[in-house]
Amino acid sequence: MSALVEALAAAVGASHVLCDGDLSAWEVDWRRRYRGRALAVVRPGSTAEVAAVLRACAAHGASVVPQGGNTGLVGASVPDASGTQVLLSLTRMNRIRAVDSANLTLTAEAGCVLQTVQEAAAAHRLLFPLSLAAEGSCTIGGNLAANAGGTQVLRYGNARELCLGLEVVTPAGEIWDGLSGLRKDNTGYALRDIYIGSEGTLGVITAATLKLCPQPAARMTALAACATLAAATELLQLAHARLGPGLTGFEVMGEFALSLVARHFPQLRMPLAPNPETPWTVLIEQSDSESETHARGLFEGLLEAALERGLIADAAVAESVAQSRAMWQLREAIPLAQVEEGANIKHDIALPISRIPEFVAATDAALARAFPGIRLVNFGHLGDGNLHYNVQAPTGMVATDFLREREHEVNTLVYDAVDRFGGSISAEHGIGALKRDELAKRKSPVALSLMRAIKQALDPDGRMNPGRVI
Ligand code: FAD
Ligand code: ZN
């Protein structure tokens, strides 16, 4: 046994240091695009144990890859192939430490599964609004490290906006207790916000104090059929105007995206029959703090106005919680249907909402010209200006061949267009290994040098998740 492995065993107990056997659950990413090999998988049970692990790694010059639920989509949560990195899994740190109803905060350890955090808030009749399809397995530490977005961002913000304080272990093994539940604290640089979105490259998040909100009294959900994306974005404006802060979700799904769901999950019911004249389906969600009757009045008023103005051709309103769940299931099944369809190229992009119709028309056409037969799976969080503008190989072509031969060219075409339209190449999934080189090409030199200065200051030996982000 190496001296490092002995030190790790001393830090967390030998049974929580795994070196042999099948470690693929920690070494292979969710999309199965990145496969690494860890020197050891280490599973600490407390902040003090995390600090001891990091001190041991520092003493032996070993690099560390933090991991939560391993659902990240950019190849940032698994070790590289060198066999020298320590994979630090936070999943044993899964305690809710406190709920303060009067302060509207909840403090959770980093390895708490997102759904557990949501349930702990609900047990106090409160809402933790972060919500995404991986919520049954992703962790709050991973959500914050990736600054996850999800389906409620347009009302409640992304993970960053939902976090008031952090506890972090530095690469040297020091513990920073920043778990204040304060909404105002102007005592110098915003350390919390440096760690949020840092993808494990600066330190290890061990706990977080999160913002809670009142639970809505009623929710309304509908699917609406739009002829164009321009109509869908006009509908978004109308929904903002009519529902105000009650508008909590506004998702869009292209017809090919939904056809993949129909093909691979035929058991899911489609409340709106596919219609080539309305290739865009919008999912609208409203949350109301008054009552079901109040909610329904506003919601039906919105849909009637949209029909009158010709923004939608048809709509289906959920009449029960089960029907609402079923509508969300259609949306959440899209990435899963893509997996079933075969390897694909993901673009998690942000654009000014006003420019989305024009971006999609221009980029769809350019892709079709450059790669005949290419299939576009376009869906996402239209209310946030965030598209999952994904590409599936042409029918009849082996998907892995297409990716090997064409992925770089496809990315260049799409990301050049994103740059022209004033967008971002990563809206919510992060940079990781997948987009590191694109970031280096496309972010301004000044921004990159500021980022490098932060990395150098907080992780001077470059041992935290090396090769990711920058
Ligand atoms: P991991 O995958 O384990 O790690 C992600 C990153 O965080 C890595 O860089 C890792 O090193 C780092 N990290 C993890 N824990 C810590 C820690 N405690 N301290 C420091 N660094 C840490 N994302 C969205 O934003 N919106 C979506 O709608 C969305 N939908 C998804 C749907 C599916 C089906 C899947 C599989 C993923 C989806 N994602 C989405 C991706 C999203 O980033 C992750 O689901 C989630 O935020 C990552 O949490 P995790 O615990 O799995 O982190
Ligand atoms: Zn998303």
Coordinates of C-alpha atoms and ligand atoms in Angstrom, one line a residue:
M1 CA 0.0 0.0 0.0
S2 CA 1.4 3.4 -0.9
A3 CA 2.1 6.0 1.8
L4 CA -0.7 8.2 0.5
V5 CA -3.2 5.4 0.6
E6 CA -2.2 4.7 4.2
A7 CA -2.6 8.4 5.1
L8 CA -6.0 8.4 3.5
A9 CA -7.1 5.3 5.4
A10 CA -5.9 7.0 8.6
A11 CA -8.0 10.1 7.7
V12 CA -11.3 8.3 6.9
G13 CA -11.0 4.7 8.0
A14 CA -9.7 1.9 5.7
S15 CA -13.2 0.8 4.7
H16 CA -13.9 4.2 3.1
V17 CA -10.8 4.1 0.9
L18 CA -11.5 2.0 -2.3
C19 CA -8.6 1.0 -4.5
D20 CA -9.6 -2.3 -6.1
G21 CA -12.6 -3.9 -7.7
D22 CA -15.1 -2.2 -10.0
L23 CA -14.9 1.5 -9.3
S24 CA -16.7 2.5 -12.6
A25 CA -19.6 4.2 -10.6
W26 CA -17.0 6.9 -9.7
E27 CA -14.7 6.6 -12.7
V28 CA -17.2 6.9 -15.6
D29 CA -19.3 9.9 -16.2
W30 CA -23.1 10.0 -16.6
R31 CA -22.9 10.3 -20.4
R32 CA -20.2 7.5 -20.6
R33 CA -17.9 9.9 -22.5
Y34 CA -15.2 10.1 -19.9
R35 CA -13.6 7.1 -18.3
G36 CA -10.7 7.6 -15.9
R37 CA -8.9 5.6 -13.3
A38 CA -8.5 6.8 -9.7
L39 CA -5.6 6.2 -7.4
A40 CA -8.3 5.7 -4.7
V41 CA -11.9 6.6 -4.1
V42 CA -12.1 8.2 -0.7
R43 CA -15.4 8.7 1.1
P44 CA -15.1 11.0 4.1
G45 CA -18.0 11.3 6.6
S46 CA -17.4 14.8 8.0
T47 CA -15.8 18.1 7.3
A48 CA -12.9 17.3 9.5
E49 CA -12.3 14.1 7.5
V50 CA -12.4 16.1 4.3
A51 CA -9.7 18.4 5.7
A52 CA -7.6 15.5 6.8
V53 CA -7.9 14.0 3.3
L54 CA -6.8 17.3 1.7
R55 CA -3.9 17.6 4.0
A56 CA -2.7 14.1 3.2
C57 CA -3.1 14.8 -0.6
A58 CA -1.1 18.1 -0.1
A59 CA 1.6 16.3 1.7
H60 CA 2.0 13.8 -1.1
G61 CA 1.4 16.2 -4.0
A62 CA -1.7 14.3 -5.2
S63 CA -4.4 16.0 -7.1
V64 CA -8.1 15.7 -6.0
V65 CA -11.3 15.4 -8.0
P66 CA -14.4 16.2 -5.9
Q67 CA -17.5 14.3 -6.8
G68 CA -21.2 14.4 -5.7
G69 CA -23.8 12.5 -7.6
N70 CA -21.7 12.2 -10.8
T71 CA -24.5 13.5 -13.0
G72 CA -22.5 16.4 -14.4
L73 CA -22.5 16.6 -18.2
V74 CA -19.1 18.2 -19.0
G75 CA -16.6 15.6 -17.9
A76 CA -15.6 17.4 -14.7
S77 CA -16.5 14.9 -12.0
V78 CA -14.4 11.8 -12.9
P79 CA -10.6 11.3 -12.6
D80 CA -8.3 11.4 -15.6
A81 CA -6.7 8.2 -16.9
S82 CA -3.4 8.7 -15.1
G83 CA -4.3 6.6 -12.1
T84 CA -2.7 9.2 -9.8
Q85 CA -5.8 11.3 -8.8
V86 CA -7.8 10.9 -5.6
L87 CA -11.5 10.8 -6.2
L88 CA -13.2 12.5 -3.3
S89 CA -16.8 11.4 -3.0
L90 CA -19.0 13.5 -0.8
T91 CA -22.0 11.3 -0.7
R92 CA -21.5 10.1 2.9
M93 CA -21.8 13.7 4.0
N94 CA -25.6 13.7 3.6
R95 CA -27.0 15.3 6.8
I96 CA -29.4 18.2 6.9
R97 CA -27.8 20.2 9.7
A98 CA -30.5 22.7 10.4
V99 CA -33.7 24.3 9.2
D100 CA -34.5 27.9 10.4
S101 CA -38.1 28.6 9.3
A102 CA -38.0 32.2 10.6
N103 CA -34.8 32.9 8.7
L104 CA -36.1 30.9 5.7
T105 CA -32.8 28.9 5.5
L106 CA -31.7 25.3 5.5
T107 CA -28.1 24.2 6.1
A108 CA -27.2 20.9 4.4
E109 CA -24.0 18.9 3.9
A110 CA -22.6 18.8 0.4
G111 CA -23.5 15.2 -0.3
C112 CA -27.3 15.7 0.4
V113 CA -29.2 14.6 -2.7
L114 CA -31.1 17.6 -4.1
Q115 CA -34.5 15.8 -3.7
T116 CA -33.7 15.2 0.0
V117 CA -33.1 19.0 0.4
Q118 CA -36.4 19.7 -1.3
E119 CA -38.2 17.2 1.0
A120 CA -36.6 18.6 4.1
A121 CA -37.9 22.1 3.1
A122 CA -41.3 20.7 2.3
A123 CA -41.5 19.1 5.8
H124 CA -41.4 22.6 7.1
R125 CA -44.0 23.8 4.6
L126 CA -41.3 25.6 2.7
L127 CA -39.9 25.4 -0.8
F128 CA -36.4 24.9 -2.0
P129 CA -37.0 25.8 -5.6
L130 CA -33.9 24.3 -7.4
S131 CA -35.3 21.6 -9.6
L132 CA -33.8 19.5 -12.4
A133 CA -34.3 16.1 -14.0
A134 CA -31.3 14.7 -12.1
E135 CA -32.6 15.8 -8.7
G136 CA -33.0 12.2 -7.4
S137 CA -29.2 11.6 -7.6
C138 CA -27.4 14.9 -7.9
T139 CA -26.1 16.5 -4.7
I140 CA -26.3 20.1 -3.4
G141 CA -22.5 20.3 -3.4
G142 CA -22.4 19.4 -7.1
N143 CA -25.3 21.8 -7.8
L144 CA -23.4 24.6 -6.3
A145 CA -20.0 23.6 -7.7
A146 CA -21.6 23.6 -11.2
N147 CA -24.0 26.5 -10.4
A148 CA -26.9 24.4 -11.8
G149 CA -29.9 26.0 -13.3
G150 CA -32.9 23.8 -14.0
T151 CA -36.5 24.6 -14.5
Q152 CA -37.4 27.3 -12.1
V153 CA -34.6 29.8 -12.8
L154 CA -36.7 32.5 -14.4
R155 CA -38.5 33.0 -11.0
Y156 CA -36.0 31.9 -8.3
G157 CA -32.6 32.1 -10.0
N158 CA -30.0 29.4 -10.4
A159 CA -28.0 27.6 -7.6
R160 CA -25.9 30.7 -6.9
E161 CA -29.0 32.9 -6.2
L162 CA -30.3 30.2 -3.8
C163 CA -27.2 30.0 -1.6
L164 CA -26.4 32.3 1.3
G165 CA -23.3 30.7 2.8
L166 CA -20.8 27.9 2.3
E167 CA -18.4 25.8 4.3
V168 CA -15.3 25.0 2.2
V169 CA -12.1 23.0 2.7
T170 CA -9.1 24.6 0.9
P171 CA -6.5 22.5 -1.0
A172 CA -4.2 22.9 2.0
G173 CA -6.8 21.4 4.3
E174 CA -8.0 24.5 6.1
I175 CA -11.7 24.9 6.9
W176 CA -13.5 28.1 5.9
D177 CA -16.8 28.4 7.8
G178 CA -18.9 30.8 5.8
L179 CA -22.3 29.3 6.7
S180 CA -23.9 32.6 7.6
G181 CA -27.6 32.8 6.8
L182 CA -27.3 36.5 6.1
R183 CA -29.0 38.2 3.2
K184 CA -26.7 41.2 3.6
D185 CA -23.0 40.9 4.3
N186 CA -20.7 43.4 2.6
T187 CA -17.5 42.5 4.4
G188 CA -15.1 42.3 1.5
Y189 CA -14.8 40.0 -1.5
A190 CA -17.6 37.6 -2.2
L191 CA -15.7 34.4 -1.4
R192 CA -18.9 32.3 -1.6
D193 CA -19.5 33.3 -5.2
I194 CA -15.9 32.4 -6.2
Y195 CA -16.5 28.8 -5.1
I196 CA -20.0 28.6 -6.6
G197 CA -19.5 27.5 -10.2
S198 CA -15.8 26.7 -9.8
E199 CA -16.4 23.0 -10.7
G200 CA -14.2 21.6 -8.0
T201 CA -11.1 23.5 -9.2
L202 CA -10.6 25.8 -6.1
G203 CA -11.7 23.8 -3.1
V204 CA -14.2 21.4 -1.7
I205 CA -17.7 22.5 -0.7
T206 CA -18.6 20.6 2.5
A207 CA -21.9 22.3 3.4
A208 CA -24.2 25.2 2.4
T209 CA -26.8 27.4 3.8
L210 CA -29.6 27.7 1.3
K211 CA -32.5 30.1 0.8
L212 CA -36.0 28.8 1.2
C213 CA -39.2 30.3 0.0
P214 CA -42.9 30.0 0.9
Q215 CA -44.7 27.1 -0.8
P216 CA -47.2 28.3 -3.4
A217 CA -50.8 27.8 -2.6
A218 CA -51.6 26.5 -6.1
R219 CA -49.8 25.5 -9.3
M220 CA -51.0 25.5 -12.9
T221 CA -49.3 23.8 -15.8
A222 CA -50.1 23.8 -19.5
L223 CA -48.7 22.7 -22.8
A224 CA -49.3 25.1 -25.7
A225 CA -48.7 24.6 -29.4
C226 CA -46.8 27.4 -31.3
A227 CA -46.2 27.7 -35.0
T228 CA -42.9 29.5 -34.6
L229 CA -40.3 30.3 -32.0
A230 CA -41.1 33.9 -32.5
A231 CA -44.6 33.2 -31.3
A232 CA -43.2 31.3 -28.4
T233 CA -41.0 34.2 -27.3
E234 CA -44.0 36.6 -27.7
L235 CA -46.0 34.2 -25.5
L236 CA -43.2 34.5 -22.9
Q237 CA -43.6 38.3 -22.8
L238 CA -47.3 38.0 -22.5
A239 CA -46.9 35.4 -19.7
H240 CA -44.5 37.8 -17.8
A241 CA -47.0 40.6 -18.2
R242 CA -50.0 38.6 -17.1
L243 CA -48.6 36.4 -14.4
G244 CA -45.8 38.6 -13.0
P245 CA -43.8 36.7 -10.4
G246 CA -46.3 33.9 -10.7
L247 CA -44.6 32.7 -13.8
T248 CA -42.2 30.0 -12.6
G249 CA -41.5 27.8 -15.6
F250 CA -41.3 28.4 -19.3
E251 CA -39.8 25.5 -21.3
V252 CA -39.8 24.9 -25.1
M253 CA -39.6 21.6 -26.9
G254 CA -39.0 21.2 -30.6
E255 CA -41.0 18.6 -32.6
F256 CA -38.1 16.3 -33.3
A257 CA -37.2 16.4 -29.5
L258 CA -40.7 15.2 -28.7
S259 CA -40.7 12.7 -31.5
L260 CA -37.7 11.0 -29.8
V261 CA -39.6 10.9 -26.5
A262 CA -42.6 9.3 -28.4
R263 CA -40.3 6.7 -30.0
H264 CA -38.3 5.7 -26.9
F265 CA -40.9 6.2 -24.2
P266 CA -44.2 5.3 -25.9
Q267 CA -45.9 4.8 -22.5
L268 CA -45.8 8.6 -21.9
R269 CA -49.0 10.3 -23.0
M270 CA -48.9 13.3 -25.3
P271 CA -51.7 15.7 -24.3
L272 CA -51.2 17.6 -27.6
A273 CA -51.2 15.4 -30.7
P274 CA -48.1 16.1 -32.9
N275 CA -49.0 18.7 -35.6
P276 CA -46.5 19.8 -38.3
E277 CA -48.1 23.2 -38.3
T278 CA -47.1 23.8 -34.7
P279 CA -43.6 22.4 -34.4
W280 CA -42.9 24.1 -31.0
T281 CA -44.5 23.0 -27.8
V282 CA -44.2 25.3 -24.8
L283 CA -44.6 24.2 -21.2
I284 CA -45.8 27.0 -18.9
E285 CA -46.0 26.8 -15.2
Q286 CA -47.6 29.3 -12.8
S287 CA -47.3 29.3 -9.0
D288 CA -49.8 31.3 -7.1
S289 CA -49.6 32.5 -3.5
E290 CA -53.4 33.0 -3.1
S291 CA -55.5 30.1 -4.2
E292 CA -56.4 27.6 -6.9
T293 CA -59.3 29.8 -8.1
H294 CA -57.1 32.9 -8.3
A295 CA -54.4 30.9 -10.2
R296 CA -56.9 29.4 -12.7
G297 CA -58.4 32.8 -13.5
L298 CA -55.1 34.3 -14.3
F299 CA -53.8 31.2 -16.2
E300 CA -56.9 30.7 -18.3
G301 CA -56.9 34.5 -19.1
L302 CA -53.3 34.2 -20.3
L303 CA -54.1 31.2 -22.6
E304 CA -57.2 32.9 -24.0
A305 CA -55.3 36.1 -24.8
A306 CA -52.6 34.0 -26.4
L307 CA -55.2 32.2 -28.6
E308 CA -56.8 35.4 -29.6
R309 CA -53.5 37.0 -30.6
G310 CA -52.7 33.9 -32.6
L311 CA -49.6 33.1 -30.5
I312 CA -50.8 29.6 -29.8
A313 CA -53.0 27.2 -31.9
D314 CA -53.9 24.9 -29.0
A315 CA -53.3 24.3 -25.3
A316 CA -53.9 21.6 -22.7
V317 CA -54.2 22.6 -19.1
A318 CA -53.3 20.0 -16.4
E319 CA -56.3 19.3 -14.2
S320 CA -54.4 17.4 -11.5
V321 CA -51.0 17.2 -9.9
A322 CA -50.6 13.9 -11.8
Q323 CA -51.3 15.5 -15.1
S324 CA -48.9 18.3 -14.4
R325 CA -46.2 15.7 -13.5
A326 CA -46.9 13.9 -16.8
M327 CA -46.3 17.2 -18.7
W328 CA -43.0 17.8 -16.9
Q329 CA -42.1 14.1 -17.6
L330 CA -42.3 14.7 -21.3
R331 CA -39.8 17.6 -21.0
E332 CA -37.5 15.7 -18.7
A333 CA -37.5 12.6 -20.9
I334 CA -35.9 14.4 -23.8
P335 CA -32.3 14.0 -22.6
L336 CA -33.0 10.4 -21.7
A337 CA -34.6 9.7 -25.1
Q338 CA -31.5 11.2 -26.7
V339 CA -29.3 8.7 -24.9
E340 CA -31.5 5.9 -26.2
E341 CA -31.2 7.3 -29.7
G342 CA -27.4 7.2 -29.6
A343 CA -24.4 9.4 -28.8
N344 CA -25.0 13.1 -29.5
I345 CA -23.5 16.5 -29.4
K346 CA -24.8 18.7 -26.6
H347 CA -24.8 22.5 -26.8
D348 CA -26.0 24.1 -23.5
I349 CA -26.1 27.7 -24.8
A350 CA -27.5 31.0 -23.6
L351 CA -28.7 33.8 -25.9
P352 CA -30.6 37.1 -25.5
I353 CA -34.2 35.8 -25.6
S354 CA -35.0 38.4 -28.2
R355 CA -32.5 36.9 -30.6
I356 CA -33.4 33.2 -30.2
P357 CA -35.8 32.9 -33.2
E358 CA -33.2 34.5 -35.5
F359 CA -30.3 32.4 -34.1
V360 CA -32.2 29.2 -34.5
A361 CA -33.3 29.9 -38.1
A362 CA -29.8 30.9 -39.2
T363 CA -28.0 28.1 -37.3
D364 CA -30.4 25.3 -38.3
A365 CA -30.0 26.3 -41.9
A366 CA -26.2 26.5 -41.7
L367 CA -26.0 23.1 -40.0
A368 CA -28.3 21.5 -42.6
R369 CA -26.1 22.9 -45.4
A370 CA -22.8 21.8 -43.8
F371 CA -24.0 18.3 -42.5
P372 CA -26.8 17.0 -44.7
G373 CA -29.2 14.8 -42.8
I374 CA -28.2 16.1 -39.4
R375 CA -31.0 16.0 -36.8
L376 CA -31.5 18.8 -34.4
V377 CA -32.9 18.1 -30.9
N378 CA -33.7 21.7 -29.8
F379 CA -35.4 22.2 -26.4
G380 CA -34.7 24.1 -23.2
H381 CA -35.4 26.8 -20.7
L382 CA -36.7 29.5 -23.1
G383 CA -37.7 31.7 -20.2
D384 CA -34.0 31.9 -19.3
G385 CA -32.8 32.2 -22.8
N386 CA -31.1 28.8 -22.4
L387 CA -31.4 26.3 -25.2
H388 CA -30.2 22.7 -25.2
Y389 CA -29.4 22.9 -28.9
N390 CA -28.3 19.3 -29.4
V391 CA -27.2 17.4 -32.5
Q392 CA -28.0 13.8 -33.3
A393 CA -26.1 12.1 -36.1
P394 CA -27.8 11.7 -39.5
T395 CA -30.0 8.6 -39.7
G396 CA -28.1 5.6 -40.9
M397 CA -24.8 6.9 -39.7
V398 CA -23.0 5.3 -36.7
A399 CA -23.4 8.0 -34.0
T400 CA -19.9 7.4 -32.6
D401 CA -18.3 7.7 -36.0
F402 CA -20.2 11.0 -36.6
L403 CA -19.0 12.4 -33.3
R404 CA -15.4 11.4 -33.9
E405 CA -15.3 12.9 -37.4
R406 CA -17.6 15.9 -37.1
E407 CA -18.0 17.0 -33.5
H408 CA -15.4 19.6 -33.7
E409 CA -16.7 21.2 -36.9
V410 CA -20.3 21.1 -35.6
N411 CA -19.2 22.8 -32.4
T412 CA -17.3 25.5 -34.2
L413 CA -20.2 26.3 -36.4
V414 CA -22.6 26.5 -33.5
Y415 CA -20.3 28.4 -31.1
D416 CA -19.3 30.9 -33.8
A417 CA -23.0 31.6 -34.2
V418 CA -23.4 31.9 -30.4
D419 CA -20.6 34.5 -30.3
R420 CA -22.1 36.4 -33.2
F421 CA -25.5 36.6 -31.4
G422 CA -24.0 37.7 -28.1
G423 CA -24.5 34.4 -26.3
S424 CA -22.6 32.1 -24.0
I425 CA -21.2 28.6 -24.8
S426 CA -22.2 27.3 -21.3
A427 CA -25.5 28.4 -19.8
E428 CA -25.8 26.0 -16.9
H429 CA -23.8 22.8 -17.3
G430 CA -20.3 24.4 -16.9
I431 CA -17.0 24.0 -18.7
G432 CA -15.3 20.9 -17.3
A433 CA -13.1 19.1 -19.7
L434 CA -15.6 19.2 -22.5
K435 CA -15.5 23.0 -23.2
R436 CA -12.1 23.9 -21.7
D437 CA -10.5 24.5 -25.0
E438 CA -13.5 26.4 -26.4
L439 CA -13.4 28.7 -23.4
A440 CA -9.7 29.4 -23.9
K441 CA -10.5 30.4 -27.5
R442 CA -13.6 32.4 -26.9
K443 CA -13.4 34.2 -23.5
S444 CA -11.6 37.5 -23.4
P445 CA -7.9 37.4 -22.6
V446 CA -8.5 39.8 -19.7
A447 CA -11.2 37.6 -18.2
L448 CA -9.0 34.5 -18.7
S449 CA -6.1 36.1 -16.9
L450 CA -8.3 37.2 -14.0
M451 CA -9.5 33.6 -13.8
R452 CA -6.0 32.2 -13.8
A453 CA -5.0 34.7 -11.0
I454 CA -7.9 33.4 -8.8
K455 CA -6.9 29.8 -9.5
Q456 CA -3.2 30.6 -8.7
A457 CA -4.2 32.3 -5.5
L458 CA -6.6 29.7 -4.1
D459 CA -4.9 26.5 -5.5
P460 CA -1.3 27.5 -6.0
D461 CA -0.1 23.9 -6.7
G462 CA -2.9 23.3 -9.2
R463 CA -4.0 20.1 -7.5
M464 CA -7.8 20.7 -7.5
N465 CA -9.5 19.1 -10.4
P466 CA -6.6 19.9 -12.8
G467 CA -7.3 20.2 -16.5
R468 CA -10.9 21.3 -15.9
V469 CA -12.3 24.8 -16.7
I470 CA -8.9 26.5 -17.3
Ligands
FAD1 P1 -21.0 15.9 -10.0 O1 -21.4 15.5 -11.4 O2 -20.6 14.9 -9.1 O3 -20.0 17.1 -10.1 C1 -20.2 18.2 -10.9 C2 -19.0 19.2 -10.7 O4 -19.0 19.7 -9.4 C3 -17.6 18.5 -10.9 O5 -16.7 19.5 -11.4 C4 -17.2 18.1 -9.5 O6 -15.8 18.1 -9.4 C5 -17.8 19.3 -8.7 N1 -18.2 18.9 -7.4 C6 -19.1 18.0 -7.0 N2 -19.3 18.1 -5.6 C7 -18.4 19.0 -5.2 C8 -18.2 19.5 -3.9 N3 -18.8 19.1 -2.8 N4 -17.2 20.5 -3.8 C9 -16.6 21.0 -4.8 N5 -16.8 20.5 -6.1 C10 -17.7 19.6 -6.3 N6 -27.9 20.9 -14.9 C11 -28.5 22.0 -14.9 O7 -27.9 23.1 -14.6 N7 -29.8 22.1 -15.3 C12 -30.5 21.0 -15.6 O8 -31.7 21.2 -16.0 C13 -29.9 19.8 -15.6 N8 -30.5 18.7 -16.0 C14 -29.9 17.5 -16.0 C15 -30.6 16.3 -16.3 C16 -30.0 15.1 -16.3 C17 -30.7 13.9 -16.6 C18 -28.6 15.0 -15.9 C19 -27.9 13.7 -15.9 C20 -27.9 16.1 -15.6 C21 -28.5 17.4 -15.6 N9 -27.8 18.6 -15.3 C22 -28.5 19.7 -15.3 C23 -26.4 18.6 -15.0 C24 -26.0 19.1 -13.6 O9 -24.8 19.8 -13.6 C25 -26.0 18.1 -12.6 O10 -27.1 17.2 -12.6 C26 -25.8 18.6 -11.1 O11 -25.7 20.0 -10.9 C27 -24.4 18.0 -10.7 O12 -24.5 17.6 -9.4 P2 -23.7 16.3 -9.0 O13 -23.8 16.1 -7.5 O14 -24.1 15.1 -9.7 O15 -22.2 16.7 -9.3
ZN2 ZN -31.3 22.3 -18.7

